[in-house]
Amino acid sequence: MTNELKIKNKIIPFNKKIEVSGDKSLSIRWILFSSISNKKCFAKNLLISEDVLATINAIKKLGIKVHRKDSTCTIYGKGIDGYTYKKNLVINAKNSGTLARLLPGLLIDTPYPIKIIGDNSLSKRDFKRIAEPLSKFGAKFKLKNNKGLPLIINGTKNLKPIKYFEKRGSAQCKSSVIFGGLKTKGTTTIIAKKSRDHTELLCKYLRLPIKIIKKKKYDIINISKINKIKNLNYKIPSDISSSAFFIVLAVLSSNSKLLIRNVNINPSRIGIVKILRKMNIKINFKNTKAYKGEKNADIEIKSPKKIKAINCPSSLNSGAIDEFLVIFLVAAKAKGVSYFKNLSELNEKESPRLKWGAYILNQMGIKTILKKDSIKIFGNPKLKIRKKIVIKNFLKDHRVFMASVIAAYSFGGEWKINDKDSIKTSFPNFLKIINKFIK
Ligand code: S3P
């Protein structure tokens, strides 16, 4: 089978400097904000992956001109009410939850119904979580089985501002409602459990009418309708979620050192760093720079002598939500039992990742106690795998694939991992970079 990756050798100690691809959350947000800007917007180092290309195609279908050459891209925005399109529009979000959940916020006043479809995995995910708050603005939604895709959105010109309590810690839900608020006269208020705040930071950078009051566990966000949006020229920094695979590769190797250049280290995204530091791992930020409201830095990791187990505080969950599969691999090598709780959101991702995390660990010979929203991992600092392991049928979840590759190169054994193509979703260069560690 060509779409299968076979691995049977562990990686030998390394000392490397690498650069990973552009941040996915920022790439998608740059495209969406640029499409509603009143000016020409330019980006460098845009992530070129299927999720991002689906976003470009979506705005093109909405009548926005885009010029792209490799990872540089120009978007000719037409303003907040500038989308033009024919009846019966269908937008294919493919695998991208971020696109399929954020874009409807900008479509709540559509004069014609718009249908959003996606791949098998995306279609099964929960869209009620955005349909419910966006309906309060006055738009109407039809969801397959009252939950998934395809969804059809029927807009209204008679939008009303809303008050919304975002309890999950989902940046996608929060951002979708922020976009709705930017289209609606009056003040929309969101009380949002902490989650990545790229959308808010871009609103601030663009001087849009947003006010944020930060409380310990929640942010109170007030937004109102915008008139004009200035141009958004952006050099996308590297993605911490893509970096995470290599951070963990360095952590699980012996006598190794790694530097990853110019990564976005927004405090709401560095849960993995905070968690690993608690597990006795040295990670340094070097060359830290402020950039358009965000923070970027080089990340330096040294492989530790000993890894400590962790009782992971739930307050770190949202900032590490895409990284748990590899964090679990670190727990597998820790001394003692690690405990991760309040993680039901992990089963709402491209695949049920809490279950897949446990499955991979069990295949590796690691004992786990898996509950609906928590996992206990019984670490083994001497873990060496000698058996054959096959990983398949994981709904082509890119992060399950990449985490399995890291496990294979870190712990040994003979692995067959299906659906290599899944990396195209978020990190098409992943295997190219891995190869630098092998040769
Ligand atoms: C994202 C938010 C997170 C994350 C996803 C990207 C974003 O999803 O898992 O990969 O860019 O806003 P949730 O909002 O569902 O937590």
XYZ file of N, CA and C and ligand atoms in Angstrom, residues 24-26 28-29 98 101-102 125 129 168-173 175 195-196 198-199 269 321-322 345 348-350 353 399, ligand 1:
106
model
N -1.235 27.492 11.089
C -2.509 27.229 10.404
C -3.606 28.194 10.855
N -3.712 28.392 12.160
C -4.768 29.289 12.669
C -4.585 30.697 12.120
N -3.320 31.155 12.098
C -3.068 32.520 11.601
C -3.244 32.602 10.094
N -5.322 30.873 8.191
C -6.755 30.900 7.858
C -7.373 32.246 8.255
N -6.979 32.741 9.421
C -7.519 34.040 9.854
C -7.042 35.169 8.942
N -11.760 24.895 11.303
C -11.603 26.339 11.499
C -12.327 27.108 10.402
N -16.200 26.573 10.641
C -16.863 27.204 11.797
C -16.704 28.721 11.811
N -15.594 29.240 11.282
C -15.415 30.705 11.309
C -16.199 31.399 10.199
N -18.488 16.172 12.585
C -18.199 17.004 13.754
C -19.399 17.898 14.117
N -22.704 23.832 17.689
C -22.002 24.775 18.575
C -21.821 26.158 17.945
N -16.879 26.207 26.261
C -16.010 25.064 25.951
C -14.530 25.399 25.926
N -14.225 26.678 25.784
C -12.831 27.054 25.535
C -12.509 26.815 24.069
N -13.497 27.029 23.192
C -13.286 26.829 21.758
C -13.064 28.162 21.050
N -11.862 28.313 20.482
C -11.546 29.543 19.753
C -12.354 29.622 18.464
N -12.719 28.451 17.927
C -13.508 28.468 16.691
C -14.889 29.058 16.955
N -15.539 28.621 18.049
C -16.869 29.152 18.374
C -16.778 30.652 18.668
N -14.524 32.808 17.715
C -14.171 33.601 16.533
C -15.349 33.734 15.583
N -9.210 30.762 25.437
C -8.762 29.931 24.316
C -7.895 30.821 23.434
N -7.309 30.244 22.401
C -6.384 31.035 21.572
C -7.064 32.328 21.130
N -6.031 34.679 18.667
C -5.534 35.318 17.436
C -6.573 36.249 16.811
N -7.848 35.836 16.853
C -8.882 36.669 16.211
C -8.973 38.031 16.902
N -1.257 29.728 23.232
C -0.936 28.556 22.406
C 0.171 27.676 22.992
N -4.516 22.082 23.180
C -5.564 21.166 22.732
C -5.155 20.335 21.498
N -4.321 20.889 20.627
C -3.925 20.120 19.446
C -2.666 19.283 19.680
N -13.286 17.630 25.017
C -13.139 18.317 23.720
C -12.186 17.570 22.785
N -13.671 15.541 20.194
C -14.473 16.303 19.209
C -13.608 16.760 18.034
N -12.387 16.254 17.948
C -11.470 16.729 16.896
C -11.619 15.904 15.612
N -10.637 15.990 14.711
C -10.716 15.315 13.418
C -10.988 13.819 13.592
N -9.683 11.954 19.580
C -8.241 11.849 19.870
C -7.908 11.335 21.263
N -3.036 14.518 12.761
C -2.229 14.512 13.991
C -2.056 13.096 14.554
C -8.487 26.378 16.213
C -9.103 26.111 17.426
C -9.089 24.793 18.065
C -8.041 23.873 17.454
C -8.034 23.933 15.950
C -7.750 25.339 15.463
C -8.557 27.751 15.656
O -10.362 24.186 17.895
O -8.233 22.556 17.886
O -7.061 23.052 15.417
O -7.772 28.068 14.737
O -9.382 28.523 16.141
P -11.578 24.427 18.916
O -12.053 25.806 18.749
O -12.613 23.414 18.520
O -11.013 24.152 20.271
